[in-house]
C-alpha positions as a Markdown table, in Angstrom:
| # | Residue | x | y | z |
|---|---|---|---|---|
| 1 | Met | 105.7 | 116.6 | 157.6 |
| 2 | Gly | 102.2 | 116.4 | 157.1 |
| 3 | Lys | 99.0 | 118.0 | 159.2 |
| 4 | Ser | 98.3 | 115.8 | 162.1 |
| 5 | Ile | 94.9 | 113.2 | 161.1 |
| 6 | Leu | 93.2 | 114.7 | 163.8 |
| 7 | His | 93.5 | 118.1 | 161.6 |
| 8 | Thr | 92.2 | 116.4 | 157.7 |
| 9 | Lys | 89.5 | 115.1 | 156.6 |
| 10 | Thr | 88.8 | 111.5 | 155.8 |
| 11 | Ala | 88.0 | 110.1 | 152.8 |
| 12 | Pro | 84.4 | 109.8 | 153.6 |
| 13 | Asp | 84.0 | 113.4 | 154.3 |
| 14 | Arg | 85.5 | 114.2 | 151.1 |
| 15 | Ala | 82.7 | 111.9 | 149.5 |
| 16 | Tyr | 80.4 | 113.4 | 150.8 |
| 17 | Leu | 81.2 | 117.0 | 150.1 |
| 18 | Arg | 81.3 | 116.2 | 146.7 |
| 19 | Asn | 78.2 | 114.0 | 146.5 |
| 20 | His | 76.3 | 116.9 | 148.4 |
| 21 | Ser | 77.4 | 119.5 | 146.3 |
| 22 | Ala | 76.4 | 117.4 | 143.2 |
| 23 | Ala | 73.3 | 116.8 | 144.7 |
| 24 | Arg | 72.3 | 120.6 | 145.6 |
| 25 | Gly | 73.2 | 121.2 | 141.9 |
| 26 | Ser | 71.6 | 119.0 | 139.9 |
| 27 | Gly | 68.7 | 119.6 | 141.9 |
| 28 | Ala | 68.1 | 116.5 | 143.8 |
| 29 | Pro | 65.0 | 115.4 | 146.1 |
| 30 | Pro | 65.5 | 116.9 | 149.7 |
| 31 | Ser | 64.9 | 113.5 | 150.5 |
| 32 | Lys | 68.3 | 112.4 | 149.1 |
| 33 | Arg | 69.8 | 114.9 | 150.6 |
| 34 | His | 68.7 | 114.2 | 154.0 |
| 35 | Val | 70.2 | 110.2 | 153.2 |
| 36 | Ser | 73.5 | 111.8 | 152.2 |
| 37 | Lys | 73.4 | 113.9 | 155.9 |
| 38 | Lys | 73.0 | 110.5 | 157.8 |
| 39 | Ser | 75.4 | 108.8 | 156.3 |
| 40 | Lys | 78.0 | 111.6 | 157.0 |
| 41 | Thr | 76.9 | 110.8 | 160.5 |
| 42 | Lys | 77.8 | 107.3 | 160.4 |
| 43 | Glu | 80.8 | 107.7 | 158.7 |
| 44 | Lys | 82.2 | 110.6 | 161.2 |
| 45 | Lys | 84.5 | 108.8 | 163.6 |
| 46 | Lys | 83.5 | 109.9 | 167.0 |
| 47 | Phe | 86.9 | 110.4 | 169.1 |
| 48 | Lys | 86.9 | 108.2 | 172.1 |
| 49 | Phe | 88.3 | 108.7 | 175.7 |
| 50 | Met | 89.3 | 104.8 | 176.0 |
| 51 | Ser | 91.5 | 103.2 | 174.0 |
| 52 | Ile | 92.4 | 99.2 | 173.8 |
| 53 | Gly | 93.6 | 98.8 | 170.1 |
| 54 | Leu | 95.8 | 95.8 | 170.0 |
| 55 | Gly | 97.6 | 95.6 | 173.3 |
| 56 | Ile | 100.5 | 97.3 | 175.1 |
| 57 | Asp | 103.5 | 96.4 | 173.6 |
| 58 | Met | 105.2 | 93.8 | 175.8 |
| 59 | Pro | 108.9 | 94.7 | 175.8 |
| 60 | Phe | 108.3 | 98.3 | 176.9 |
| 61 | Leu | 106.2 | 97.3 | 179.7 |
| 62 | Ile | 108.8 | 94.6 | 180.5 |
| 63 | Phe | 111.5 | 96.9 | 180.6 |
| 64 | Val | 110.0 | 99.4 | 183.0 |
| 65 | Leu | 108.6 | 97.0 | 185.2 |
| 66 | Leu | 112.4 | 95.8 | 185.4 |
| 67 | Leu | 114.0 | 98.9 | 186.2 |
| 68 | Leu | 111.4 | 99.8 | 188.6 |
| 69 | Gly | 111.9 | 96.7 | 190.5 |
| 70 | Val | 115.9 | 96.9 | 190.4 |
| 71 | Gly | 115.4 | 100.8 | 191.1 |
| 72 | Ile | 113.6 | 100.0 | 194.5 |
| 73 | Leu | 116.1 | 97.1 | 195.2 |
| 74 | Met | 119.2 | 99.6 | 195.0 |
| 75 | Met | 117.2 | 102.3 | 196.6 |
| 76 | Phe | 116.5 | 100.3 | 200.0 |
| 77 | Ser | 120.1 | 98.7 | 199.9 |
| 78 | Ala | 121.8 | 102.5 | 199.7 |
| 79 | Ser | 119.1 | 103.9 | 201.9 |
| 80 | Tyr | 119.1 | 101.9 | 205.0 |
| 81 | Pro | 122.1 | 103.3 | 207.0 |
| 82 | Thr | 120.5 | 106.8 | 206.6 |
| 83 | Ala | 117.0 | 105.7 | 207.5 |
| 84 | Tyr | 117.9 | 104.2 | 210.2 |
| 85 | Ser | 120.0 | 107.2 | 211.4 |
| 86 | Lys | 117.3 | 109.4 | 210.6 |
| 87 | Thr | 114.3 | 107.7 | 211.8 |
| 88 | Gly | 115.3 | 104.5 | 213.9 |
| 89 | Asp | 113.4 | 102.6 | 211.0 |
| 90 | Ser | 115.4 | 101.1 | 208.2 |
| 91 | Phe | 112.7 | 100.3 | 205.7 |
| 92 | Tyr | 111.3 | 103.8 | 205.9 |
| 93 | Tyr | 112.7 | 104.9 | 202.7 |
| 94 | Leu | 111.7 | 101.6 | 201.0 |
| 95 | Lys | 108.3 | 101.6 | 202.6 |
| 96 | Arg | 107.4 | 104.8 | 201.5 |
| 97 | Gln | 109.1 | 104.1 | 197.9 |
| 98 | Ala | 106.8 | 101.0 | 197.7 |
| 99 | Ile | 104.1 | 102.6 | 198.4 |
| 100 | Phe | 104.8 | 105.4 | 195.8 |
| 101 | Ala | 105.5 | 102.3 | 193.3 |
| 102 | Val | 102.0 | 100.7 | 193.6 |
| 103 | Val | 100.3 | 104.2 | 192.9 |
| 104 | Gly | 102.3 | 104.9 | 190.3 |
| 105 | Val | 101.7 | 101.3 | 188.4 |
| 106 | Gly | 98.1 | 101.8 | 189.0 |
| 107 | Ala | 98.6 | 105.5 | 186.8 |
| 108 | Met | 100.6 | 103.3 | 184.3 |
| 109 | Ile | 98.0 | 100.4 | 183.6 |
| 110 | Gly | 95.1 | 103.2 | 183.9 |
| 111 | Leu | 96.7 | 105.7 | 181.3 |
| 112 | Ser | 97.5 | 102.7 | 179.4 |
| 113 | Tyr | 93.4 | 102.6 | 178.7 |
| 114 | Val | 93.2 | 106.1 | 177.8 |
| 115 | Asn | 93.3 | 107.3 | 174.3 |
| 116 | Tyr | 96.3 | 109.4 | 174.1 |
| 117 | Arg | 94.6 | 111.6 | 171.7 |
| 118 | Val | 93.0 | 113.4 | 175.1 |
| 119 | Phe | 95.9 | 115.1 | 175.7 |
| 120 | Tyr | 96.0 | 117.1 | 172.1 |
| 121 | Arg | 92.7 | 118.0 | 173.1 |
| 122 | Phe | 94.2 | 119.8 | 176.9 |
| 123 | Ala | 97.5 | 120.8 | 175.7 |
| 124 | Lys | 96.9 | 124.3 | 176.5 |
| 125 | Val | 95.0 | 123.8 | 179.7 |
| 126 | Phe | 98.8 | 121.6 | 180.4 |
| 127 | Leu | 100.6 | 124.5 | 179.4 |
| 128 | Ala | 98.8 | 126.4 | 181.8 |
| 129 | Leu | 98.5 | 124.1 | 184.6 |
| 130 | Ser | 102.4 | 124.0 | 184.3 |
| 131 | Phe | 102.8 | 127.6 | 184.7 |
| 132 | Val | 99.7 | 127.7 | 187.9 |
| 133 | Ala | 102.1 | 124.9 | 189.4 |
| 134 | Leu | 105.1 | 127.3 | 189.2 |
| 135 | Ile | 103.3 | 129.9 | 190.5 |
| 136 | Ile | 101.8 | 128.5 | 193.7 |
| 137 | Val | 104.9 | 126.9 | 194.7 |
| 138 | Leu | 106.1 | 130.0 | 195.1 |
| 139 | Phe | 103.7 | 130.8 | 198.5 |
| 140 | Met | 104.6 | 127.7 | 199.8 |
| 141 | Pro | 107.0 | 127.1 | 203.3 |
| 142 | Ser | 111.0 | 127.0 | 202.2 |
| 143 | Ser | 113.0 | 124.6 | 202.6 |
| 144 | Thr | 116.8 | 125.3 | 202.6 |
| 145 | Gly | 116.4 | 128.6 | 201.1 |
| 146 | Val | 114.4 | 126.6 | 198.3 |
| 147 | Arg | 110.5 | 126.2 | 197.6 |
| 148 | Arg | 109.6 | 123.3 | 194.8 |
| 149 | Trp | 107.1 | 121.4 | 196.5 |
| 150 | Ile | 103.3 | 121.6 | 196.7 |
| 151 | Gly | 102.1 | 120.4 | 200.0 |
| 152 | Val | 98.8 | 118.0 | 199.7 |
| 153 | Gly | 98.2 | 116.9 | 202.8 |
| 154 | Ser | 101.0 | 114.7 | 204.1 |
| 155 | Phe | 101.9 | 113.8 | 200.5 |
| 156 | Thr | 104.2 | 116.8 | 198.4 |
| 157 | Ile | 104.5 | 116.8 | 194.8 |
| 158 | Gln | 107.3 | 118.9 | 193.0 |
| 159 | Ala | 106.0 | 121.5 | 191.0 |
| 160 | Ser | 109.1 | 121.0 | 188.4 |
| 161 | Glu | 107.8 | 117.2 | 187.4 |
| 162 | Ile | 104.7 | 118.8 | 186.6 |
| 163 | Thr | 106.3 | 121.1 | 184.6 |
| 164 | Lys | 108.2 | 119.3 | 182.0 |
| 165 | Phe | 105.0 | 116.5 | 181.7 |
| 166 | Cys | 103.2 | 119.6 | 180.6 |
| 167 | Leu | 105.9 | 121.0 | 178.4 |
| 168 | Ile | 106.1 | 118.0 | 176.2 |
| 169 | Val | 102.3 | 117.7 | 176.0 |
| 170 | Phe | 102.4 | 121.2 | 174.6 |
| 171 | Phe | 105.3 | 120.9 | 172.0 |
| 172 | Ala | 103.7 | 117.7 | 170.6 |
| 173 | Tyr | 100.3 | 119.1 | 170.4 |
| 174 | Trp | 101.9 | 122.4 | 169.0 |
| 175 | Gly | 104.6 | 120.4 | 166.3 |
| 176 | Thr | 101.2 | 118.1 | 165.1 |
| 177 | Lys | 99.3 | 121.6 | 164.4 |
| 178 | Tyr | 101.8 | 123.2 | 162.5 |
| 179 | Ala | 104.0 | 120.5 | 161.7 |
| 180 | Asp | 103.7 | 121.9 | 157.9 |
| 181 | Lys | 104.9 | 125.4 | 159.4 |
| 182 | Met | 107.8 | 124.5 | 161.7 |
| 183 | Gln | 110.5 | 126.5 | 159.1 |
| 184 | Tyr | 108.8 | 129.8 | 160.3 |
| 185 | Val | 109.6 | 131.8 | 163.0 |
| 186 | Lys | 106.7 | 132.6 | 164.1 |
| 187 | Tyr | 105.7 | 129.2 | 164.6 |
| 188 | Ser | 108.9 | 127.3 | 166.0 |
| 189 | Phe | 111.6 | 129.6 | 167.7 |
| 190 | Leu | 109.3 | 132.4 | 168.6 |
| 191 | Pro | 107.2 | 130.5 | 170.7 |
| 192 | Gly | 109.2 | 127.9 | 171.9 |
| 193 | Met | 111.6 | 130.7 | 173.8 |
| 194 | Ala | 108.5 | 132.7 | 174.9 |
| 195 | Val | 107.1 | 129.0 | 176.7 |
| 196 | Phe | 111.3 | 128.6 | 178.4 |
| 197 | Ala | 111.6 | 132.2 | 179.1 |
| 198 | Gly | 108.3 | 132.4 | 181.4 |
| 199 | Thr | 109.0 | 129.4 | 182.5 |
| 200 | Ala | 112.7 | 130.1 | 183.7 |
| 201 | Leu | 111.7 | 133.1 | 184.9 |
| 202 | Leu | 109.3 | 130.9 | 187.7 |
| 203 | Leu | 112.0 | 128.1 | 188.1 |
| 204 | Val | 114.8 | 131.1 | 189.0 |
| 205 | Leu | 112.6 | 132.5 | 191.7 |
| 206 | Glu | 112.4 | 129.0 | 193.3 |
| 207 | Pro | 115.5 | 128.5 | 192.4 |
| 208 | His | 115.6 | 125.6 | 190.7 |
| 209 | Tyr | 118.5 | 125.9 | 188.1 |
| 210 | Ser | 118.7 | 122.1 | 187.3 |
| 211 | Cys | 115.3 | 121.6 | 186.0 |
| 212 | Ile | 116.3 | 125.2 | 183.9 |
| 213 | Val | 118.7 | 123.1 | 182.3 |
| 214 | Ile | 116.2 | 120.1 | 181.7 |
| 215 | Val | 113.4 | 122.3 | 180.9 |
| 216 | Phe | 115.7 | 123.7 | 178.2 |
| 217 | Leu | 117.0 | 120.8 | 176.8 |
| 218 | Leu | 113.5 | 119.0 | 176.5 |
| 219 | Ile | 112.5 | 121.8 | 174.4 |
| 220 | Leu | 115.5 | 122.0 | 172.0 |
| 221 | Ile | 114.6 | 118.0 | 172.0 |
| 222 | Met | 110.9 | 118.7 | 171.1 |
| 223 | Leu | 111.4 | 121.3 | 168.6 |
| 224 | Phe | 114.0 | 119.1 | 166.8 |
| 225 | Leu | 111.9 | 116.3 | 166.6 |
| 226 | Ala | 108.6 | 118.8 | 165.3 |
| 227 | Gly | 111.2 | 119.6 | 162.5 |
| 228 | Met | 112.9 | 123.4 | 163.2 |
| 229 | Pro | 115.4 | 124.5 | 161.2 |
| 230 | Ile | 119.1 | 123.6 | 162.2 |
| 231 | Lys | 120.0 | 127.2 | 162.3 |
| 232 | Tyr | 117.5 | 128.2 | 164.5 |
| 233 | Phe | 118.9 | 125.9 | 167.1 |
| 234 | Leu | 122.5 | 127.8 | 166.8 |
| 235 | Val | 120.6 | 131.0 | 167.4 |
| 236 | Ile | 119.3 | 129.7 | 170.5 |
| 237 | Ile | 122.3 | 128.1 | 172.0 |
| 238 | Gly | 124.2 | 131.5 | 170.9 |
| 239 | Gly | 121.4 | 133.1 | 173.2 |
| 240 | Ala | 121.8 | 130.8 | 176.0 |
| 241 | Val | 125.5 | 131.4 | 176.1 |
| 242 | Val | 124.7 | 135.5 | 176.3 |
| 243 | Ala | 122.1 | 134.9 | 178.9 |
| 244 | Phe | 124.6 | 132.7 | 181.3 |
| 245 | Phe | 127.5 | 135.2 | 181.0 |
| 246 | Ile | 124.7 | 138.2 | 181.8 |
| 247 | Ala | 123.3 | 136.2 | 184.9 |
| 248 | Leu | 126.5 | 135.5 | 186.3 |
| 249 | Ala | 128.0 | 138.9 | 185.3 |
| 250 | Thr | 124.8 | 140.8 | 187.4 |
| 251 | Gly | 124.6 | 138.2 | 190.2 |
| 252 | Leu | 121.5 | 136.2 | 189.4 |
| 253 | Leu | 122.9 | 132.9 | 189.6 |
| 254 | Gly | 124.0 | 133.3 | 193.5 |
| 255 | Tyr | 122.4 | 130.3 | 194.4 |
| 256 | Ala | 123.8 | 128.3 | 191.5 |
| 257 | Met | 127.4 | 129.7 | 191.8 |
| 258 | Thr | 127.6 | 127.5 | 195.4 |
| 259 | Arg | 126.4 | 124.3 | 194.0 |
| 260 | Met | 129.7 | 125.0 | 191.3 |
| 261 | Asp | 132.0 | 125.8 | 194.2 |
| 262 | Gly | 134.8 | 122.7 | 193.8 |
| 263 | Trp | 133.1 | 121.6 | 190.6 |
| 264 | Gly | 136.3 | 119.7 | 188.9 |
| 265 | Gln | 138.0 | 119.5 | 192.0 |
| 266 | Ala | 136.6 | 116.9 | 194.3 |
| 267 | Leu | 139.5 | 115.2 | 194.6 |
| 268 | Glu | 142.1 | 117.6 | 194.8 |
| 269 | Tyr | 142.5 | 119.3 | 198.5 |
| 270 | Thr | 142.6 | 123.1 | 198.5 |
| 271 | Thr | 140.9 | 125.2 | 201.2 |
| 272 | Glu | 139.3 | 123.4 | 204.5 |
| 273 | Glu | 136.6 | 124.7 | 203.5 |
| 274 | Met | 136.7 | 123.4 | 199.8 |
| 275 | Trp | 136.9 | 120.1 | 201.6 |
| 276 | Gln | 133.8 | 120.5 | 203.1 |
| 277 | Thr | 131.9 | 121.9 | 199.9 |
| 278 | Thr | 132.9 | 118.7 | 197.8 |
| 279 | Trp | 131.9 | 116.3 | 200.5 |
| 280 | Gln | 129.6 | 114.4 | 198.5 |
| 281 | Thr | 130.8 | 114.5 | 195.3 |
| 282 | Arg | 134.2 | 112.9 | 196.6 |
| 283 | Asn | 132.2 | 110.3 | 198.5 |
| 284 | Ser | 130.5 | 109.6 | 195.1 |
| 285 | Leu | 133.5 | 109.2 | 193.7 |
| 286 | Tyr | 135.2 | 107.1 | 196.2 |
| 287 | Ala | 132.2 | 104.9 | 196.1 |
| 288 | Ile | 132.1 | 104.6 | 192.2 |
| 289 | Gly | 136.3 | 103.8 | 192.4 |
| 290 | Ser | 135.7 | 101.2 | 194.9 |
| 291 | Gly | 133.5 | 99.3 | 193.1 |
| 292 | Gly | 135.8 | 98.1 | 190.6 |
| 293 | Ile | 134.7 | 95.6 | 187.7 |
| 294 | Trp | 132.9 | 93.1 | 189.9 |
| 295 | Gly | 131.1 | 95.3 | 193.0 |
| 296 | Leu | 131.7 | 94.7 | 196.1 |
| 297 | Gly | 128.3 | 92.7 | 196.6 |
| 298 | Leu | 124.9 | 93.7 | 197.0 |
| 299 | Gly | 124.5 | 95.2 | 200.6 |
| 300 | Gln | 128.4 | 96.0 | 201.4 |
| 301 | Ser | 128.8 | 99.5 | 200.3 |
| 302 | Leu | 131.0 | 101.1 | 202.5 |
| 303 | Gln | 130.5 | 104.7 | 201.5 |
| 304 | Lys | 126.4 | 104.7 | 202.3 |
| 305 | His | 126.7 | 104.5 | 205.9 |
| 306 | Leu | 126.9 | 108.2 | 206.7 |
| 307 | Tyr | 129.7 | 109.2 | 204.4 |
| 308 | Leu | 128.1 | 110.0 | 201.3 |
| 309 | Pro | 125.2 | 112.4 | 202.2 |
| 310 | Glu | 121.4 | 111.4 | 201.0 |
| 311 | Pro | 122.2 | 108.3 | 199.1 |
| 312 | Gln | 119.1 | 107.3 | 198.6 |
| 313 | Asn | 118.4 | 110.3 | 196.3 |
| 314 | Asp | 120.4 | 111.6 | 193.5 |
| 315 | Phe | 123.7 | 109.9 | 194.1 |
| 316 | Val | 121.9 | 106.2 | 194.2 |
| 317 | Tyr | 124.2 | 105.3 | 191.4 |
| 318 | Ala | 127.1 | 105.5 | 193.0 |
| 319 | Ile | 126.1 | 103.0 | 195.6 |
| 320 | Val | 124.7 | 101.0 | 192.3 |
| 321 | Cys | 128.4 | 101.2 | 191.1 |
| 322 | Glu | 130.0 | 100.4 | 194.8 |
| 323 | Glu | 128.0 | 97.5 | 195.4 |
| 324 | Leu | 127.4 | 95.9 | 191.7 |
| 325 | Gly | 130.8 | 97.3 | 190.0 |
| 326 | Leu | 131.6 | 97.9 | 186.6 |
| 327 | Ile | 129.2 | 95.2 | 184.8 |
| 328 | Gly | 126.4 | 95.6 | 187.1 |
| 329 | Ala | 126.3 | 99.4 | 186.7 |
| 330 | Ile | 126.5 | 98.5 | 182.3 |
| 331 | Val | 124.3 | 96.3 | 182.5 |
| 332 | Ile | 121.2 | 98.9 | 184.1 |
| 333 | Leu | 122.6 | 101.4 | 181.8 |
| 334 | Ala | 121.5 | 98.7 | 179.0 |
| 335 | Leu | 118.2 | 98.5 | 180.1 |
| 336 | Phe | 118.0 | 102.4 | 180.4 |
| 337 | Gly | 119.7 | 102.1 | 176.5 |
| 338 | Leu | 116.7 | 99.3 | 175.6 |
| 339 | Leu | 113.8 | 101.2 | 177.3 |
| 340 | Val | 114.6 | 104.3 | 175.2 |
| 341 | Phe | 115.1 | 102.7 | 172.1 |
| 342 | Arg | 111.7 | 100.4 | 172.7 |
| 343 | Gly | 110.1 | 103.8 | 173.0 |
| 344 | Val | 111.7 | 105.5 | 170.0 |
| 345 | Met | 110.6 | 102.5 | 167.7 |
| 346 | Ile | 106.9 | 102.9 | 169.6 |
| 347 | Ser | 107.4 | 106.6 | 168.4 |
| 348 | Arg | 108.4 | 105.8 | 164.7 |
| 349 | Asn | 105.1 | 103.7 | 164.4 |
| 350 | Ala | 102.8 | 105.5 | 166.3 |
| 351 | Lys | 99.2 | 106.1 | 164.2 |
| 352 | Asp | 99.6 | 109.6 | 163.8 |
| 353 | Asn | 102.3 | 112.9 | 164.4 |
| 354 | Phe | 101.2 | 113.7 | 168.2 |
| 355 | Gly | 101.8 | 110.1 | 169.6 |
| 356 | Lys | 105.3 | 110.3 | 167.4 |
| 357 | Leu | 105.9 | 113.7 | 169.6 |
| 358 | Leu | 104.5 | 112.4 | 172.7 |
| 359 | Ser | 105.7 | 109.1 | 173.2 |
| 360 | Cys | 109.6 | 110.6 | 172.0 |
| 361 | Gly | 109.4 | 113.2 | 174.2 |
| 362 | Leu | 108.8 | 111.3 | 177.4 |
| 363 | Val | 111.2 | 108.8 | 176.9 |
| 364 | Ala | 113.7 | 111.2 | 175.6 |
| 365 | Gln | 113.0 | 113.1 | 179.3 |
| 366 | Val | 114.0 | 109.6 | 180.9 |
| 367 | Gly | 117.1 | 109.3 | 178.8 |
| 368 | Leu | 118.2 | 112.9 | 179.8 |
| 369 | Gln | 117.9 | 112.5 | 183.2 |
| 370 | Val | 120.0 | 109.3 | 183.3 |
| 371 | Ile | 122.6 | 110.9 | 181.2 |
| 372 | Leu | 122.5 | 114.3 | 183.2 |
| 373 | Asn | 122.5 | 112.1 | 186.3 |
| 374 | Ile | 125.3 | 110.3 | 185.6 |
| 375 | Leu | 127.3 | 113.2 | 184.5 |
| 376 | Val | 126.5 | 114.8 | 188.1 |
| 377 | Ile | 128.2 | 112.2 | 189.9 |
| 378 | Thr | 131.2 | 111.9 | 188.1 |
| 379 | Asp | 132.1 | 115.4 | 189.2 |
| 380 | Trp | 131.6 | 116.4 | 184.9 |
| 381 | Leu | 128.6 | 119.0 | 186.1 |
| 382 | Pro | 127.8 | 120.6 | 189.0 |
| 383 | Asn | 125.9 | 119.1 | 191.8 |
| 384 | Thr | 122.7 | 120.5 | 191.1 |
| 385 | Gly | 120.2 | 118.0 | 192.1 |
| 386 | Ile | 119.5 | 115.5 | 189.1 |
| 387 | Ser | 117.5 | 112.4 | 190.3 |
| 388 | Leu | 117.7 | 109.1 | 188.3 |
| 389 | Pro | 114.4 | 108.2 | 187.0 |
| 390 | Phe | 113.2 | 104.6 | 188.8 |
| 391 | Phe | 115.9 | 104.8 | 191.3 |
| 392 | Ser | 116.0 | 108.1 | 193.3 |
| 393 | Tyr | 113.8 | 108.4 | 196.2 |
| 394 | Gly | 111.0 | 110.5 | 195.5 |
| 395 | Gly | 107.3 | 110.3 | 195.6 |
| 396 | Ser | 106.0 | 112.7 | 192.9 |
| 397 | Ser | 109.2 | 112.2 | 190.5 |
| 398 | Leu | 108.1 | 108.4 | 190.2 |
| 399 | Ile | 104.7 | 108.6 | 190.2 |
| 400 | Met | 104.9 | 110.9 | 187.6 |
| 401 | Leu | 107.3 | 108.4 | 185.7 |
| 402 | Leu | 105.6 | 106.0 | 185.6 |
| 403 | Ala | 102.4 | 107.8 | 184.3 |
| 404 | Gln | 103.8 | 109.0 | 181.3 |
| 405 | Met | 105.1 | 105.4 | 180.8 |
| 406 | Gly | 101.4 | 104.5 | 180.7 |
| 407 | Ile | 100.8 | 107.2 | 177.7 |
| 408 | Val | 103.3 | 105.9 | 175.9 |
| 409 | Leu | 102.3 | 102.2 | 176.6 |
| 410 | Ser | 98.4 | 104.3 | 175.4 |
| 411 | Val | 100.3 | 105.1 | 172.0 |
| 412 | Ser | 101.5 | 101.6 | 171.5 |
| 413 | Arg | 98.6 | 100.4 | 171.4 |
| 414 | Thr | 97.6 | 101.7 | 168.3 |
| 415 | Ser | 100.8 | 101.6 | 166.9 |
| 416 | Asn | 101.5 | 99.8 | 163.8 |
| 417 | Leu | 104.8 | 98.1 | 165.8 |
| 418 | Glu | 104.3 | 94.0 | 165.9 |
| 419 | Lys | 103.5 | 93.0 | 169.4 |
| 420 | Val | 105.1 | 90.5 | 171.0 |
């Protein structure tokens, strides 16, 4: 991979340098040299904050809006019994999610007009912002023993949502700046693990172990896309396994271990305590199994009636399976697949290396969280709290997600992909 166009002299610049050197060597009149300088000024392209380009990629936008619309509908269907039980208003979660969606779509449209290269210029600032957010959250009031949200008036934003985005921006920048040096340890392995170590330490203090897993996988994806050799990945994975067992032996995973109790045993009665511990996962499996091929029908879920705790959050897809059945669940997964595929196509046809890494990293995050969420609700992974993009209730996560899709649309404006 060559250097990014952000760090490569243009052909007119090189021509000017040759002409300027020749003029000085041949004793050319100062007036001619002055004309050459003016020519250079005209030829040099200025950075533009706004990016109109050839228009946004409509298929990608359509997939985003489809998932958003279906996601809000299913979140409402899953949430109204819980909302009525807790607040007396069945539409409580719907009204708030609708507001978040409007703000998010506005952010998406606005960012689609912003030149995505601005993120390259401020990548180090974004990395610093990530650490600042993770530090600030440690001084916030705890909620059920954890500190994950930064309060801004009546609105709260999850620090981890900022972190995931900032790390994608930073490693897109890093992979672009050192594209021809990623085979060296000091430019790939060491910076990647240094950033992860600092981030993981702060996340442990919250604690937020599911985000540690997501951040770890995101960094690996970004380093892979940037061209880090496979042998380094083997070292990283081996080190991660060793670190896990050390943390397990020393008790550092105490909070996480409570989440792992009953993992894989949701349908087995061992003790009354374990039966209660696996209550949420077990009712998730009941919901998925009850849907059958065609589902019980939209709004007809039984498990959402206070059997499955917090069905509007991480387990909303279980209600999707119950109400829409296997067919509906597959259609929604297909929409996610099309979104990621189209995002990868935008990435492959991006104008520069930074655009490729940035857009691919952002859509990879969506695909990664979809996979992890489904593994959790089906008891293949411990119940660690991983939201489903576009579907799970949450203001900061939805707004950040839509804003990131706006950045992908910004990349699409200057990509070589044919606009439909």
